CSV table of C-alpha atoms in Angstrom, one decimal:
chain,number,residue,atom,x,y,z
F,1,MET,CA,-51.3,22.9,52.5
F,2,LYS,CA,-49.4,21.8,55.5
F,3,LYS,CA,-47.8,23.5,58.5
F,4,ILE,CA,-44.2,22.6,58.7
F,5,GLY,CA,-42.0,23.3,61.8
F,6,ILE,CA,-38.3,23.5,61.2
F,7,ILE,CA,-35.6,23.4,63.9
F,8,GLY,CA,-32.4,25.2,62.9
F,9,GLY,CA,-32.0,28.6,61.3
F,10,GLY,CA,-28.7,27.8,59.6
F,11,ALA,CA,-28.2,27.4,55.8
F,12,MET,CA,-29.9,24.0,55.7
F,13,GLY,CA,-32.9,24.8,57.9
F,14,SER,CA,-33.5,28.1,56.0
F,15,GLY,CA,-33.2,26.3,52.7
F,16,ILE,CA,-35.8,23.7,53.7
F,17,ALA,CA,-38.0,26.5,54.9
F,18,GLN,CA,-37.8,28.1,51.5
F,19,VAL,CA,-38.6,24.8,49.7
F,20,PHE,CA,-41.9,24.3,51.7
F,21,ALA,CA,-42.9,28.0,51.7
F,22,GLN,CA,-42.6,28.5,48.0
F,23,THR,CA,-44.8,25.5,47.3
F,24,GLY,CA,-47.7,26.8,49.3
F,25,ASN,CA,-47.1,25.5,52.8
F,26,THR,CA,-47.0,27.5,56.1
F,27,VAL,CA,-43.6,27.3,57.9
F,28,VAL,CA,-42.5,27.9,61.5
F,29,LEU,CA,-38.7,28.3,61.7
F,30,TYR,CA,-37.3,27.9,65.2
F,31,ASP,CA,-33.8,28.6,66.5
F,32,THR,CA,-32.5,29.5,70.0
F,33,ASN,CA,-30.3,32.1,68.4
F,34,GLN,CA,-32.1,35.3,67.4
F,35,GLU,CA,-29.2,36.4,65.3
F,36,ALA,CA,-29.5,33.2,63.3
F,37,LEU,CA,-33.2,33.8,62.7
F,38,ASP,CA,-32.6,37.5,61.7
F,39,ARG,CA,-29.9,36.3,59.3
F,40,SER,CA,-32.1,33.7,57.8
F,41,LYS,CA,-34.9,36.2,57.2
F,42,GLN,CA,-32.5,38.7,55.6
F,43,ASN,CA,-30.9,36.1,53.4
F,44,LEU,CA,-34.3,34.8,52.2
F,45,ALA,CA,-35.3,38.4,51.3
F,46,LYS,CA,-32.1,38.8,49.3
F,47,THR,CA,-32.8,35.5,47.5
F,48,PHE,CA,-36.3,36.5,46.5
F,49,GLU,CA,-35.0,39.9,45.3
F,50,LYS,CA,-32.9,38.0,42.9
F,51,LEU,CA,-35.7,35.7,41.9
F,52,VAL,CA,-38.0,38.7,41.2
F,53,ALA,CA,-35.3,40.4,39.2
F,54,LYS,CA,-35.0,37.2,37.1
F,55,GLU,CA,-38.8,37.2,36.8
F,56,LYS,CA,-39.2,33.9,38.5
F,57,TYR,CA,-41.8,35.5,40.8
F,58,THR,CA,-43.8,38.7,41.0
F,59,ALA,CA,-42.9,41.0,43.8
F,60,GLU,CA,-46.3,40.2,45.4
F,61,LYS,CA,-45.8,36.5,45.2
F,62,ALA,CA,-42.3,36.7,46.6
F,63,GLN,CA,-43.6,38.7,49.6
F,64,GLU,CA,-46.5,36.3,50.1
F,65,ILE,CA,-44.0,33.4,50.3
F,66,GLN,CA,-41.8,35.2,52.8
F,67,ASN,CA,-44.8,36.1,54.9
F,68,SER,CA,-45.7,32.4,55.1
F,69,ILE,CA,-42.6,31.8,57.2
F,70,GLU,CA,-42.8,32.6,60.9
F,71,TYR,CA,-39.5,33.0,62.8
F,72,VAL,CA,-39.8,31.9,66.4
F,73,GLY,CA,-37.6,31.5,69.5
F,74,SER,CA,-40.0,29.2,71.4
F,75,LEU,CA,-41.0,25.6,70.5
F,76,GLU,CA,-44.4,26.2,71.8
F,77,ALA,CA,-45.2,27.6,68.3
F,78,PHE,CA,-45.0,24.0,67.1
F,79,ALA,CA,-48.3,23.0,68.9
F,80,ASP,CA,-50.3,22.8,65.7
F,81,ILE,CA,-47.7,21.7,63.1
F,82,ASP,CA,-48.2,18.7,60.8
F,83,LEU,CA,-44.5,17.9,60.3
F,84,MET,CA,-41.3,18.7,62.2
F,85,ILE,CA,-38.0,18.7,60.4
F,86,GLU,CA,-34.9,19.0,62.6
F,87,ALA,CA,-31.8,20.5,60.9
F,88,ILE,CA,-29.2,21.1,63.6
F,89,ILE,CA,-25.7,19.9,64.5
F,90,GLU,CA,-24.8,16.3,63.7
F,91,ASN,CA,-24.7,15.2,67.3
F,92,LEU,CA,-26.8,12.2,68.2
F,93,GLU,CA,-27.4,13.1,71.9
F,94,ILE,CA,-28.4,16.7,71.1
F,95,LYS,CA,-30.8,15.4,68.4
F,96,LYS,CA,-32.4,12.9,70.8
F,97,SER,CA,-32.8,15.6,73.4
F,98,VAL,CA,-34.6,17.9,70.9
F,99,PHE,CA,-36.9,15.1,69.7
F,100,LYS,CA,-37.9,14.3,73.3
F,101,GLN,CA,-38.6,17.9,74.0
F,102,VAL,CA,-40.6,18.5,70.8
F,103,GLU,CA,-42.8,15.4,71.3
F,104,GLU,CA,-44.2,16.9,74.5
F,105,ILE,CA,-45.4,19.9,72.5
F,106,VAL,CA,-46.7,18.7,69.1
F,107,SER,CA,-50.0,16.9,68.4
F,108,GLU,CA,-50.4,13.2,68.5
F,109,THR,CA,-50.5,13.0,64.7
F,110,CYS,CA,-47.5,15.2,64.0
F,111,ILE,CA,-44.7,13.5,62.1
F,112,LEU,CA,-41.1,14.0,63.5
F,113,ALA,CA,-38.2,14.0,61.0
F,114,SER,CA,-34.5,14.5,61.1
F,115,ASN,CA,-32.4,15.9,58.3
F,116,THR,CA,-29.3,14.0,59.4
F,117,SER,CA,-26.9,13.0,56.7
F,118,SER,CA,-25.5,9.9,58.4
F,119,LEU,CA,-26.8,9.3,62.0
F,120,SER,CA,-29.1,6.4,62.9
F,121,ILE,CA,-32.8,7.3,62.6
F,122,ALA,CA,-33.5,4.3,64.9
F,123,SER,CA,-31.3,5.9,67.6
F,124,ILE,CA,-33.1,9.2,67.3
F,125,ALA,CA,-36.5,7.6,67.4
F,126,SER,CA,-35.6,5.7,70.5
F,127,ALA,CA,-35.8,9.0,72.4
F,128,CYS,CA,-39.5,9.3,71.6
F,129,SER,CA,-42.6,7.7,73.3
F,130,LYS,CA,-44.1,7.3,69.8
F,131,PRO,CA,-41.1,6.2,67.7
F,132,GLU,CA,-43.4,4.9,65.0
F,133,ARG,CA,-43.9,8.5,63.7
F,134,VAL,CA,-40.2,9.3,63.4
F,135,ILE,CA,-38.4,9.2,60.0
F,136,GLY,CA,-35.4,10.6,58.2
F,137,ILE,CA,-35.9,13.3,55.5
F,138,HIS,CA,-32.4,14.2,54.2
F,139,PHE,CA,-32.2,17.2,52.0
F,140,PHE,CA,-29.0,18.1,50.2
F,141,ASN,CA,-27.3,21.5,50.4
F,142,PRO,CA,-28.4,24.0,49.0
F,143,ALA,CA,-31.9,22.6,49.6
F,144,PRO,CA,-33.8,25.0,47.2
F,145,LEU,CA,-31.5,23.9,44.3
F,146,MET,CA,-30.7,20.2,44.9
F,147,ALA,CA,-33.5,17.9,43.7
F,148,LEU,CA,-32.7,14.8,45.7
F,149,VAL,CA,-34.2,14.0,49.1
F,150,GLU,CA,-33.4,10.7,50.9
F,151,VAL,CA,-36.3,9.3,52.9
F,152,ILE,CA,-35.2,7.0,55.7
F,153,PRO,CA,-37.7,4.9,57.7
F,154,ALA,CA,-36.3,3.5,60.9
F,155,VAL,CA,-37.1,0.0,62.2
F,156,GLN,CA,-39.7,1.6,64.5
F,157,THR,CA,-41.3,3.7,61.7
F,158,ARG,CA,-44.9,2.7,61.0
F,159,ASP,CA,-45.7,1.0,57.7
F,160,GLY,CA,-46.8,3.4,55.0
F,161,LEU,CA,-45.1,6.5,56.5
F,162,ALA,CA,-42.2,6.4,54.1
F,163,GLU,CA,-44.6,6.4,51.1
F,164,GLU,CA,-46.6,9.3,52.6
F,165,ILE,CA,-43.4,11.3,52.9
F,166,ARG,CA,-42.3,10.4,49.4
F,167,THR,CA,-45.6,11.9,48.1
F,168,LEU,CA,-45.1,15.0,50.2
F,169,ILE,CA,-41.6,15.5,49.0
F,170,GLN,CA,-42.8,15.1,45.4
F,171,SER,CA,-45.4,17.7,46.0
F,172,VAL,CA,-42.7,20.3,46.8
F,173,GLY,CA,-41.0,19.6,43.5
F,174,LYS,CA,-38.2,17.3,44.8
F,175,LEU,CA,-37.1,13.8,43.9
F,176,PRO,CA,-37.4,11.4,46.8
F,177,VAL,CA,-35.6,8.1,47.2
F,178,ILE,CA,-36.3,5.6,49.9
F,179,THR,CA,-33.3,4.0,51.7
F,180,LYS,CA,-32.6,1.7,54.6
F,181,ASP,CA,-31.4,3.2,57.9
F,182,THR,CA,-27.8,2.3,57.4
F,183,PRO,CA,-24.7,4.5,57.8
F,184,GLY,CA,-24.4,7.1,55.1
F,185,PHE,CA,-27.8,6.1,53.6
F,186,ILE,CA,-27.3,6.0,49.8
F,187,VAL,CA,-25.2,9.0,48.7
F,188,ASN,CA,-22.8,9.3,51.6
F,189,ARG,CA,-22.2,5.5,51.5
F,190,VAL,CA,-21.9,4.9,47.7
F,191,ALA,CA,-19.8,8.1,47.1
F,192,ARG,CA,-17.0,7.1,49.6
F,193,PRO,CA,-14.7,5.5,46.9
F,194,PHE,CA,-14.7,8.7,44.8
F,195,TYR,CA,-12.8,10.3,47.6
F,196,GLY,CA,-11.1,7.4,49.3
F,197,GLU,CA,-9.7,5.7,46.2
F,198,ALA,CA,-8.5,9.0,44.7
F,199,ILE,CA,-6.5,9.7,47.9
F,200,ARG,CA,-5.1,6.2,47.8
F,201,ILE,CA,-3.9,6.7,44.3
F,202,LEU,CA,-2.3,10.0,45.4
F,203,GLU,CA,-0.6,8.4,48.5
F,204,GLU,CA,0.8,5.6,46.3
F,205,GLY,CA,2.5,8.3,44.1
F,206,MET,CA,0.8,7.1,41.0
F,207,ALA,CA,-0.3,10.7,40.1
F,208,ASN,CA,-0.7,14.2,41.6
F,209,VAL,CA,-4.1,15.7,42.5
F,210,GLU,CA,-4.3,17.7,39.3
F,211,THR,CA,-3.9,14.6,37.2
F,212,ILE,CA,-6.4,12.5,39.2
F,213,ASP,CA,-9.0,15.3,39.0
F,214,PHE,CA,-8.4,15.7,35.3
F,215,ALA,CA,-8.8,12.0,34.7
F,216,MET,CA,-12.2,12.0,36.4
F,217,THR,CA,-13.5,15.1,34.7
F,218,SER,CA,-12.1,14.5,31.2
F,219,LEU,CA,-12.7,10.8,30.9
F,220,GLY,CA,-15.4,10.2,33.5
F,221,GLY,CA,-17.4,13.4,32.8
F,222,PHE,CA,-17.7,14.3,36.5
F,223,ARG,CA,-18.3,18.0,37.1
F,224,MET,CA,-15.5,18.2,39.6
F,225,GLY,CA,-12.6,15.9,40.4
F,226,PRO,CA,-12.5,14.2,43.8
F,227,PHE,CA,-9.9,16.6,45.2
F,228,GLU,CA,-11.7,19.7,43.9
F,229,LEU,CA,-14.9,18.4,45.4
F,230,MET,CA,-13.4,17.5,48.8
F,231,ASP,CA,-11.9,21.0,49.0
F,232,PHE,CA,-15.3,22.5,48.0
F,233,ILE,CA,-17.3,20.5,50.6
F,234,GLY,CA,-14.6,21.1,53.2
F,235,HIS,CA,-12.5,18.6,55.0
F,236,ASP,CA,-14.1,19.5,58.3
F,237,VAL,CA,-17.3,18.0,56.8
F,238,ASN,CA,-16.0,15.4,54.3
F,239,TYR,CA,-13.4,13.8,56.7
F,240,ARG,CA,-15.9,13.6,59.5
F,241,VAL,CA,-18.5,11.9,57.3
F,242,THR,CA,-15.8,9.4,56.2
F,243,GLU,CA,-14.7,8.7,59.8
F,244,SER,CA,-18.4,8.4,60.9
F,245,VAL,CA,-19.2,5.9,58.1
F,246,PHE,CA,-16.1,3.9,58.9
F,247,GLU,CA,-16.9,3.6,62.6
F,248,SER,CA,-20.6,2.9,61.9
F,249,PHE,CA,-19.7,0.0,59.6
F,250,PHE,CA,-17.7,-1.6,62.4
F,251,TYR,CA,-14.4,-0.5,60.8
F,252,ASP,CA,-15.0,-2.2,57.4
F,253,PRO,CA,-11.8,-1.5,55.4
F,254,LYS,CA,-13.8,-0.4,52.4
F,255,PHE,CA,-14.6,2.8,54.2
F,256,LYS,CA,-11.2,3.4,55.9
F,257,PRO,CA,-10.3,7.1,56.1
F,258,SER,CA,-6.9,8.3,54.9
F,259,PHE,CA,-4.1,9.9,56.9
F,260,SER,CA,-3.6,12.5,54.1
F,261,GLN,CA,-7.1,13.9,54.7
F,262,LYS,CA,-6.9,13.5,58.5
F,263,ARG,CA,-3.7,15.7,58.5
F,264,LEU,CA,-5.5,18.4,56.5
F,265,PHE,CA,-8.4,18.3,58.9
F,266,GLU,CA,-6.1,18.5,61.9
F,267,ALA,CA,-4.2,21.4,60.4
F,268,GLY,CA,-7.3,23.4,59.7
F,269,PHE,CA,-6.7,23.2,56.0
F,270,TYR,CA,-10.4,22.6,55.2
F,271,GLY,CA,-10.3,23.6,51.5
F,272,ARG,CA,-11.8,26.6,49.8
F,273,LYS,CA,-13.3,28.0,53.0
F,274,SER,CA,-9.9,28.2,54.7
F,275,GLY,CA,-7.8,29.0,51.7
F,276,ARG,CA,-5.9,25.7,51.6
F,277,GLY,CA,-6.8,22.0,51.2
F,278,PHE,CA,-5.4,19.6,48.6
F,279,TYR,CA,-5.1,22.8,46.5
F,280,ASN,CA,-3.7,26.2,47.6
F,281,TYR,CA,-6.4,28.9,47.1
F,282,ALA,CA,-4.1,31.8,47.9
F,283,GLU,CA,-4.0,34.6,45.3
F,284,GLY,CA,-1.3,33.8,42.7
F,285,ALA,CA,-0.9,30.2,43.8
F,286,GLU,CA,0.0,28.1,40.9
F,287,ARG,CA,-1.3,24.6,40.1
F,288,LYS,CA,0.7,21.9,38.3
F,289,SER,CA,-0.4,20.8,34.9
F,290,PRO,CA,-2.0,17.4,34.8
F,291,SER,CA,-0.3,14.6,33.0
F,292,GLN,CA,-1.4,13.9,29.4
F,293,ASN,CA,-0.4,10.3,29.6
F,294,GLN,CA,-3.6,8.6,28.3
F,295,VAL,CA,-2.7,5.2,29.7
F,296,LEU,CA,-2.2,6.7,33.2
F,297,LEU,CA,-5.4,8.7,33.0
F,298,GLU,CA,-7.5,5.7,31.9
F,299,LYS,CA,-5.9,3.6,34.8
F,300,ILE,CA,-7.0,6.2,37.3
F,301,TYR,CA,-10.5,6.7,35.9
F,302,LYS,CA,-11.2,2.9,35.7
F,303,ARG,CA,-9.9,2.2,39.2
F,304,ILE,CA,-12.1,4.8,40.8
F,305,LEU,CA,-15.1,4.0,38.6
F,306,VAL,CA,-15.2,0.3,39.3
F,307,MET,CA,-14.9,1.0,43.1
F,308,LEU,CA,-17.9,3.3,42.8
F,309,ILE,CA,-19.9,0.7,40.8
F,310,ASN,CA,-19.0,-2.0,43.2
F,311,GLU,CA,-20.3,0.0,46.2
F,312,ALA,CA,-23.6,0.8,44.3
F,313,ALA,CA,-23.9,-2.9,43.4
F,314,ASP,CA,-23.3,-4.0,47.0
F,315,ALA,CA,-26.0,-1.5,48.2
F,316,LEU,CA,-28.4,-3.2,45.8
F,317,PHE,CA,-27.3,-6.6,47.0
F,318,LEU,CA,-27.9,-5.7,50.6
F,319,ASN,CA,-31.3,-4.1,49.8
F,320,ILE,CA,-30.3,-0.6,50.9
F,321,ALA,CA,-32.5,0.8,48.1
F,322,ASN,CA,-33.9,-0.4,44.8
F,323,ARG,CA,-32.0,0.0,41.5
F,324,GLU,CA,-33.8,3.1,40.3
F,325,ASP,CA,-33.4,4.9,43.6
F,326,LEU,CA,-29.7,4.1,43.8
F,327,ASP,CA,-29.0,5.5,40.4
F,328,THR,CA,-31.3,8.6,41.0
F,329,ALA,CA,-29.5,9.3,44.2
F,330,MET,CA,-26.1,9.5,42.6
F,331,THR,CA,-27.2,11.6,39.6
F,332,LYS,CA,-29.3,14.0,41.5
F,333,GLY,CA,-27.6,14.0,44.9
F,334,VAL,CA,-24.0,14.4,43.8
F,335,ASN,CA,-24.4,15.2,40.1
F,336,TYR,CA,-22.7,12.0,38.7
F,337,PRO,CA,-22.9,12.0,34.9
F,338,LYS,CA,-24.7,8.6,35.0
F,339,GLY,CA,-26.3,6.2,37.4
F,340,LEU,CA,-23.6,3.8,38.6
F,341,LEU,CA,-25.7,0.7,37.8
F,342,LYS,CA,-26.4,1.9,34.3
F,343,TRP,CA,-22.7,2.8,34.0
F,344,ALA,CA,-21.9,-0.8,35.0
F,345,ASP,CA,-23.9,-2.2,32.1
F,346,GLU,CA,-22.1,0.2,29.7
F,347,TYR,CA,-18.6,-0.5,31.1
F,348,GLY,CA,-19.3,-4.3,31.1
F,349,ILE,CA,-20.0,-6.2,34.3
F,350,GLU,CA,-17.3,-8.7,33.3
F,351,ASN,CA,-14.8,-5.8,33.1
F,352,VAL,CA,-15.8,-4.6,36.5
F,353,LYS,CA,-15.2,-8.1,38.0
F,354,ASN,CA,-11.8,-8.4,36.2
F,355,ASP,CA,-10.6,-4.9,37.3
F,356,LEU,CA,-11.6,-5.5,40.9
F,357,ASP,CA,-10.2,-9.0,41.1
F,358,GLU,CA,-6.9,-7.6,39.7
F,359,LEU,CA,-6.8,-5.0,42.5
F,360,TYR,CA,-7.7,-7.5,45.1
F,361,HIS,CA,-5.0,-10.0,44.0
F,362,TYR,CA,-2.4,-7.2,43.9
F,363,TYR,CA,-3.2,-5.7,47.3
F,364,HIS,CA,-4.8,-8.6,49.2
F,365,GLU,CA,-7.0,-6.0,51.0
F,366,ASP,CA,-10.6,-6.4,51.7
F,367,ARG,CA,-11.5,-2.9,50.5
F,368,TYR,CA,-11.2,-4.4,46.9
F,369,ARG,CA,-13.6,-7.4,47.5
F,370,LEU,CA,-16.1,-7.8,44.7
F,371,SER,CA,-19.8,-7.7,45.6
F,372,PRO,CA,-21.4,-11.1,45.3
F,373,ILE,CA,-24.2,-9.7,43.1
F,374,ILE,CA,-21.7,-9.0,40.3
F,375,ARG,CA,-20.4,-12.6,40.3
F,376,ASN,CA,-23.9,-13.9,40.4
F,377,MET,CA,-25.0,-11.7,37.5
F,378,ILE,CA,-22.0,-12.9,35.4
F,379,LYS,CA,-22.9,-16.5,36.1
F,380,GLU,CA,-26.5,-15.9,35.1
F,381,ASN,CA,-25.6,-13.7,32.1
F,382,LYS,CA,-27.6,-10.7,33.5
F,383,THR,CA,-27.2,-7.0,33.5
F,384,PHE,CA,-28.6,-4.4,36.0
F,385,TYR,CA,-31.0,-3.0,33.4
């Protein structure tokens, strides 16, 4: 059993607290806002009421788990914790300030972790006098339900810490993957074409949002189409991540944001949460029927798929993560029907090359450049698995 300190009483921090508490750990949940702490405690009580009703826990066990979480408004309560996980606003300077403050309170052996989804762990660690104990531990929302956790060692992180965290994350019933400290890590990097290429197809007038979504769910087996998913995530979140990844990659055109999504973001049309995004969620609003043109649907599906495969292949080429972790991240982090590298083998690596080369020759845009690993594999007659 470990004592875990969590900073941030919002949905993510509360979810992480639940994950550790229900697997036998003691948790100290800190927030400067007492209302946020009260809300977190109330929401957890409601969650466990439902779990007891479903006979997942006895009433006694549910109460025991809830009692293992202490809600505090002072960081001094972190004096004897083993691990701190920060889950606050995605603002680098605020995070650095928090880490610097926490380091003065915790023990010399306490590990300091950030739940950031895209910010540099190295930058966060630079605020600390002992940066070697800083690491990224990125849970996905909702943390109690999503299996994937990205573990991100910084260049300063001591050798062996990533493996220690992997073991800890496995002990709480999650699936950890280890990734380099690069923008977007695995999931938010590799998934960008699912959104970006879908919007590009829309902007070109090839198909409407209903047809593009239908192509990806009916032919690709994705649970949600790209426009449904962006509206579900919220353009206030999804657009900002896209913009952040683009800037962090020194404006690589592969990650270029779209004006279509930027305008929705600027207008406050965030998707489901605001009642309007790419779709209109007002009561009685009608949707167009998707095209049933099989040739068009296959063209859409293949174009987005090969862009996704290419990004996963490039992440492997650049040693962002190993083959298994890359595929696990996409199936467990964003519920893709298959790992993209396994999918590449099924689709045919030669077909991936031909499709991307055709796009590159048509557009002459660097966003369609083929990863060198794919050309090398074709020359050597290899597959990913």
